[in-house]
XYZ file of N, CA and C in Angstrom:
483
model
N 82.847 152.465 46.072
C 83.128 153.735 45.991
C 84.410 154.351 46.382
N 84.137 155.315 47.578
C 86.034 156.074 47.375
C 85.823 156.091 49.287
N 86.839 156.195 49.931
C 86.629 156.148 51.107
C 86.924 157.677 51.479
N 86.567 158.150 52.472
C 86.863 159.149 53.569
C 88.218 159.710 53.735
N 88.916 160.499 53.579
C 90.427 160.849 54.386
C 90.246 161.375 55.232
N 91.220 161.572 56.493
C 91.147 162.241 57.636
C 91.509 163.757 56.876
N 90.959 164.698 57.774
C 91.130 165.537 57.179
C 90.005 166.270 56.309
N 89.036 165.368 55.705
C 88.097 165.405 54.425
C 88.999 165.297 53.050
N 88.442 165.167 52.003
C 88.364 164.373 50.778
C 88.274 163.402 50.625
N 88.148 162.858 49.421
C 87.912 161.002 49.331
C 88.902 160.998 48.400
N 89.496 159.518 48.393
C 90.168 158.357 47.832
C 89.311 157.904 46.554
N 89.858 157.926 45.177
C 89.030 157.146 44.185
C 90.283 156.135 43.982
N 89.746 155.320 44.968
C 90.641 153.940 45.245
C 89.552 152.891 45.053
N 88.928 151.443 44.529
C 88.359 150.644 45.884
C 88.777 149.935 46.217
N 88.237 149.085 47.161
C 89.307 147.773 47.992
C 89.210 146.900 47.086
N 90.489 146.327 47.798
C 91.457 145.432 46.491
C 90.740 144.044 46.560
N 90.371 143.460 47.666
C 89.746 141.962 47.825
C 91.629 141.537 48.207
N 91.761 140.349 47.562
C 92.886 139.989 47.893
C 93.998 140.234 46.810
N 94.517 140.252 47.430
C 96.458 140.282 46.907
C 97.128 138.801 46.345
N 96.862 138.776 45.059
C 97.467 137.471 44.877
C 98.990 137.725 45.761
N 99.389 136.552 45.606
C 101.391 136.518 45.910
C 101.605 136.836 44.758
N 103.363 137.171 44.724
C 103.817 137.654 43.726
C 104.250 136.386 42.449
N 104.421 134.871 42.639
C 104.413 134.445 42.046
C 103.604 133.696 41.237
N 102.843 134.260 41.679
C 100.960 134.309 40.920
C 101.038 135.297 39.855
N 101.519 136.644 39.971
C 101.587 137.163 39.352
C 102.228 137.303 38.239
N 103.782 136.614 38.563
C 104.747 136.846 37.528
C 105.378 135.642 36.932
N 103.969 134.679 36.996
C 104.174 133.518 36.587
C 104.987 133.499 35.219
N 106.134 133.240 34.536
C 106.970 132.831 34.083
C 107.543 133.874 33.142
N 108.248 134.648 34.116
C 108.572 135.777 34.237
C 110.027 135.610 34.283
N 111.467 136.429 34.283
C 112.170 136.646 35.140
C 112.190 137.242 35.994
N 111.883 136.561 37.321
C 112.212 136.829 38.327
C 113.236 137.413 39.405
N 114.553 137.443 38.353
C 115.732 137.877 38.940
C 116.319 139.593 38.201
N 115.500 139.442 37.562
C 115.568 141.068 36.648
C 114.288 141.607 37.732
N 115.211 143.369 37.789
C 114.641 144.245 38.769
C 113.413 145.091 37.836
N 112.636 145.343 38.138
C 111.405 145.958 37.385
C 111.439 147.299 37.655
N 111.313 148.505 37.228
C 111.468 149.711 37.420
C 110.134 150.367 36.552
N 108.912 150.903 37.566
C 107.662 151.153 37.279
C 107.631 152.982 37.598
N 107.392 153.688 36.614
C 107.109 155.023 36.734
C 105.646 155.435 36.652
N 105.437 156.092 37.956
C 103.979 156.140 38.145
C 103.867 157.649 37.925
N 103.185 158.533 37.014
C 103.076 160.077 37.056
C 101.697 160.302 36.999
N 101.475 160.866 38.221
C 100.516 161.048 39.466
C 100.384 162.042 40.149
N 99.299 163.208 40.123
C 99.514 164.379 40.685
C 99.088 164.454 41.987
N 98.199 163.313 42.273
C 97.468 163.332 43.659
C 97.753 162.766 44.576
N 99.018 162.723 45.505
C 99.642 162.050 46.409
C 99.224 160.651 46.967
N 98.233 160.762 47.185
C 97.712 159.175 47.801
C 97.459 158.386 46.533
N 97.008 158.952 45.792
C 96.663 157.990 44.186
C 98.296 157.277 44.283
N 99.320 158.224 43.450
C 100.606 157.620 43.724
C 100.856 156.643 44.392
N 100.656 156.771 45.881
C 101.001 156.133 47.040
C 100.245 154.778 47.299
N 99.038 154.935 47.124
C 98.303 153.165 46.731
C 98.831 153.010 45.890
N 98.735 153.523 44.384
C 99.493 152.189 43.239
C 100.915 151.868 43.586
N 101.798 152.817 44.419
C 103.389 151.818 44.561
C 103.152 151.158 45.838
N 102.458 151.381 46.805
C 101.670 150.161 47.775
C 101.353 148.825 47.108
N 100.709 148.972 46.314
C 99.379 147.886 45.258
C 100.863 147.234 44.799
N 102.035 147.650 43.765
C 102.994 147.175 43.243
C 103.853 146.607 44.341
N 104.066 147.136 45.164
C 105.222 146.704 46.196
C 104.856 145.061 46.790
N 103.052 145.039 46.669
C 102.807 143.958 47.886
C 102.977 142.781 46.692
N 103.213 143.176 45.404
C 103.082 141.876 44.180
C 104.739 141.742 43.802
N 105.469 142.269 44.159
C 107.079 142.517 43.950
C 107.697 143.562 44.903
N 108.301 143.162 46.118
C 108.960 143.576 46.929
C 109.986 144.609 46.693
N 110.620 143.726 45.847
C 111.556 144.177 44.934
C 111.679 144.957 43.725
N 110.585 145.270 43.808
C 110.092 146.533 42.245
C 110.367 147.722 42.827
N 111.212 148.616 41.720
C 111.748 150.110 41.998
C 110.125 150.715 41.027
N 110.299 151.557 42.102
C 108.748 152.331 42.291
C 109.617 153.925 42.074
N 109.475 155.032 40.507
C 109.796 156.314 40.299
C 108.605 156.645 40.229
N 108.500 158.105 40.910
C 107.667 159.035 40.852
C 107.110 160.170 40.522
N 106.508 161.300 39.373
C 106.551 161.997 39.127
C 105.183 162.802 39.487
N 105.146 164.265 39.743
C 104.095 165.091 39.514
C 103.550 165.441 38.648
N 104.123 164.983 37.445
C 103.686 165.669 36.064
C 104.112 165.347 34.991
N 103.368 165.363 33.958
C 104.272 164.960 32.767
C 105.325 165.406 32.375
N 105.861 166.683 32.933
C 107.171 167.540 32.597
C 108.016 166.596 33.084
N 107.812 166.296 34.657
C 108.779 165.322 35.282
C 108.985 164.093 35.050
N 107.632 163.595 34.366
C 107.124 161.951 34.095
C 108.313 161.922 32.638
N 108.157 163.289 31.770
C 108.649 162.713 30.513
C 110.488 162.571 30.621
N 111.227 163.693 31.360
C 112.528 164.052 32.130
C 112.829 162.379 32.379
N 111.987 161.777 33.422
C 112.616 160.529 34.236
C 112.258 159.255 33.595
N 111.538 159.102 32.472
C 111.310 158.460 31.351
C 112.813 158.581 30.543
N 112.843 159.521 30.097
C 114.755 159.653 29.150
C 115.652 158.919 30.037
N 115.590 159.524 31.822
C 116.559 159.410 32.294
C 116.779 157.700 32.608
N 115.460 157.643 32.795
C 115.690 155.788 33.839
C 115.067 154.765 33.028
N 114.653 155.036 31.399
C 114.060 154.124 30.709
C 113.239 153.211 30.958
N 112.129 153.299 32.081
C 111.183 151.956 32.995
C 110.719 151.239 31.964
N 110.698 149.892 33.165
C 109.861 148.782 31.996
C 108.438 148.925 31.678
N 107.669 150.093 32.521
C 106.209 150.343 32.484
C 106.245 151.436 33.204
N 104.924 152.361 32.419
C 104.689 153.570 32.923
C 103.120 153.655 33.412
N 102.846 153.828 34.648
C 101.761 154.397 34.873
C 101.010 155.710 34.912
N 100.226 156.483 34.337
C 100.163 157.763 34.514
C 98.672 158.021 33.731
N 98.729 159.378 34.512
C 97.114 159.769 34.946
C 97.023 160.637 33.616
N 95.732 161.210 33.108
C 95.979 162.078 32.135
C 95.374 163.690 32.681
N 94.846 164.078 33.563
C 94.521 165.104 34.090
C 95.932 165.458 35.151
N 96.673 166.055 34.651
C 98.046 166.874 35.740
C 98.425 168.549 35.419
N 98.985 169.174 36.341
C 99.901 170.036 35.765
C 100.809 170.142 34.817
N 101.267 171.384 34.453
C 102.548 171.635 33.720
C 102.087 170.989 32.334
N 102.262 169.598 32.225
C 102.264 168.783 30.908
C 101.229 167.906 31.406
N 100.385 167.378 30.644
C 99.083 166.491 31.246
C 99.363 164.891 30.687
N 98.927 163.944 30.770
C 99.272 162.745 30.128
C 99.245 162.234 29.026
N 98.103 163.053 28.415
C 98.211 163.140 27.086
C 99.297 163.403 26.605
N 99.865 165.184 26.574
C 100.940 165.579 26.054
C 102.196 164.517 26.531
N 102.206 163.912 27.345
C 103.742 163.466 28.022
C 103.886 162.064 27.293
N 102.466 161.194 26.718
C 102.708 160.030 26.481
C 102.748 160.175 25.139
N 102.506 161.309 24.617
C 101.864 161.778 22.599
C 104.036 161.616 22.689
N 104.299 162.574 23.344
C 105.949 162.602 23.583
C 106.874 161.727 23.677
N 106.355 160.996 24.583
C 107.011 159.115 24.400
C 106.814 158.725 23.588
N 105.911 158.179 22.942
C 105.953 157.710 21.854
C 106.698 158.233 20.298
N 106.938 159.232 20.545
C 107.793 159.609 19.328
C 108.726 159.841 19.652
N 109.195 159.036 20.688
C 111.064 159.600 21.149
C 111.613 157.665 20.763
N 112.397 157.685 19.761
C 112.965 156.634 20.078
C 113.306 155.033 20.777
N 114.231 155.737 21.661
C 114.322 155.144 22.890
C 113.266 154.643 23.796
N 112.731 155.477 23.901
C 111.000 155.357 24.563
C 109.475 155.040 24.218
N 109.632 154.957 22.483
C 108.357 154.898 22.338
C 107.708 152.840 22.569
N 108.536 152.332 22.627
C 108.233 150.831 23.150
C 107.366 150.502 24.271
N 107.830 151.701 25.517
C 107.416 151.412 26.995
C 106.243 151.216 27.199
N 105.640 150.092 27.869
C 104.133 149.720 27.743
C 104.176 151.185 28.588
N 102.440 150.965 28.742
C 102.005 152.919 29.397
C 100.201 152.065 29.626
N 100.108 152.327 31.314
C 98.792 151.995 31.647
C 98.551 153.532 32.023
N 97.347 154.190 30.900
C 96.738 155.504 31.368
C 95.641 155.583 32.639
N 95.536 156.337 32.929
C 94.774 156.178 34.480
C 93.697 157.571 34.484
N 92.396 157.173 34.501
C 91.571 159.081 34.351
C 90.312 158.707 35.057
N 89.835 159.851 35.533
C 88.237 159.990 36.454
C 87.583 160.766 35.158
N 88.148 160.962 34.234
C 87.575 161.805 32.923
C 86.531 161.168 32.211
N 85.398 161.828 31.872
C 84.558 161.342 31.256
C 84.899 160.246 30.003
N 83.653 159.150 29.608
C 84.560 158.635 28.000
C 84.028 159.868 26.862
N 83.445 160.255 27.005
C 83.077 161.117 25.843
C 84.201 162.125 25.408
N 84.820 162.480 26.418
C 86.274 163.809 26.286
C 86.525 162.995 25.667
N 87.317 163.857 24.084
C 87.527 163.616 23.217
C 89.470 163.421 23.851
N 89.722 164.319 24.358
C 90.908 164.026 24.643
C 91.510 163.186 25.884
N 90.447 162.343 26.534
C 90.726 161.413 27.109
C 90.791 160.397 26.204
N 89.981 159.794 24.994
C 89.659 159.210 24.283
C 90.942 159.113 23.342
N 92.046 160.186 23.024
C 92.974 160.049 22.448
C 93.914 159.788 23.243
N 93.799 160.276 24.581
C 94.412 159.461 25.272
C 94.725 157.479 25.812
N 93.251 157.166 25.806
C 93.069 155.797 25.641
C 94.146 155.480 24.298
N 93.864 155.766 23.207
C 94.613 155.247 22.152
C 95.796 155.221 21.862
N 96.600 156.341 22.733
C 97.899 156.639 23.072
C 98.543 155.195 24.038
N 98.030 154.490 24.797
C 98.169 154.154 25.958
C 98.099 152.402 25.663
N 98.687 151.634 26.396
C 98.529 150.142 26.125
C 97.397 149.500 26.418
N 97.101 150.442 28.140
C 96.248 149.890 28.354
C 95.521 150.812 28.878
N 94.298 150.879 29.855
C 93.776 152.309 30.789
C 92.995 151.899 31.707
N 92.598 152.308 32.907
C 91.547 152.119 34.000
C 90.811 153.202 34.440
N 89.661 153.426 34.455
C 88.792 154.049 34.612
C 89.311 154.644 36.194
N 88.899 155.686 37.271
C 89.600 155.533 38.105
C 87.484 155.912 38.793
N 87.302 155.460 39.531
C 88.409 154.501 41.053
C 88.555 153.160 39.843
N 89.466 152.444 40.499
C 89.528 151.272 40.132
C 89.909 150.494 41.486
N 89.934 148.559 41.037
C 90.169 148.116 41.960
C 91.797 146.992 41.910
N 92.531 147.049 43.134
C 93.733 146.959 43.278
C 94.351 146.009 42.423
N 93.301 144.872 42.120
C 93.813 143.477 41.481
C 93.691 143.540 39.645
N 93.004 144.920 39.680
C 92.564 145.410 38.005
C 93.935 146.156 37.736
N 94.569 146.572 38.373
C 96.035 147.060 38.263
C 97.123 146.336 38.291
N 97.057 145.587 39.123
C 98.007 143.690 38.820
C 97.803 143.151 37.843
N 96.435 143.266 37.256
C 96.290 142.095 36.457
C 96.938 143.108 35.057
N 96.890 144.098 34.718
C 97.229 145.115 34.087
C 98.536 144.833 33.755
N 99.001 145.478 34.397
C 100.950 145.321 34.658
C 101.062 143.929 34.567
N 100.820 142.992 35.367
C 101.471 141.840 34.743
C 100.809 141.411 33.131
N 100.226 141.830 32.843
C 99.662 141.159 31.307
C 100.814 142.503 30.063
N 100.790 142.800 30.812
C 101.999 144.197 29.806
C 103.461 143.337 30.199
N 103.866 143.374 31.273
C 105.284 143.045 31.242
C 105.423 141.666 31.065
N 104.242 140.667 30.996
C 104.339 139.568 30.561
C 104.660 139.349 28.970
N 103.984 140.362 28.786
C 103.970 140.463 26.925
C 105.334 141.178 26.347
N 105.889 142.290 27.228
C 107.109 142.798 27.445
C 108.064 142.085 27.143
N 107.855 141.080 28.261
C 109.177 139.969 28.745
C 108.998 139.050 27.123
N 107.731 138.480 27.032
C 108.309 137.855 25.766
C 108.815 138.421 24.250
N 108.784 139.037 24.216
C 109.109 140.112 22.612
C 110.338 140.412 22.775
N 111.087 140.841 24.021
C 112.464 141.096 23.962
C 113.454 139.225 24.432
């Protein structure tokens, strides 16, 4: 389930079990190319576990952050990431609109994109959201369903280019 915060509210996090190492993960990979992961995330701790969850599988992974798809789509143009994570329930611009947007920009419409929602499957516009998206996780999810995620995208990434 979701744990407790101090304070009150809950976490739709669950525990991860274990943490592979990172060269478990990025088994035949380049390793010497820097990874740059944009997570757009309205709920502070959500954010904050998945660049936790990323950091402990690549030390060395640049972790961008956005509140919103306004900002998610802005730092997408600006920093071109090799993968986007993002939620589809936000302010301003929601994930839907921000990833319907990537994808018809050029430059951007390549970028794998793991969607992330507590949204029913029946919403029709979560559902177009799924289809928008490479991949998606139901949320809570669990830590190693997000590793295994990202590395099966930038694995597939890495070989096509």
């Amino acid at each position: 389930g979701t744990a407790r915060l101090a304070g009150g509210g809950t976490l739709l996090w669950k525990p991860s079990g274990k943490i592979q190492k990172q060269g478990e993960w990025r088994a035949g990979m380049d390793q010497t190319k820097p990874i740059k992961v944009l997570i757009v995330e309205d709920q502070y701790l959500i954010s904050l576990q998945l660049s936790h969850t990323l950091r402990s599988w690549s030390p060395s992974i640049s972790i961008i952050t956005a509140d919103n798809g306004t900002e998610g789509l802005l730092k997408t143009r600006q920093i071109k990431p090799d993968l986007i994570i993002t939620d589809l329930a936000m302010p301003k611009m929601d994930g839907y609109e921000m990833v319907k947007a990537i994808r018809q920009e050029q430059n951007s419409k390549s970028i794998p994109i793991i969607g992330i929602s507590a949204s029913d499957p029946a919403d029709v516009r979560a559902s177009a959201f799924r289809t928008l998206c490479d991949d998606y996780l139901n949320k809570p999810f669990y830590q190693r369903e997000v590793l295994e995620k990202v590395n099966a995208l930038l694995s597939r990434t890495e070989s096509i280019s």
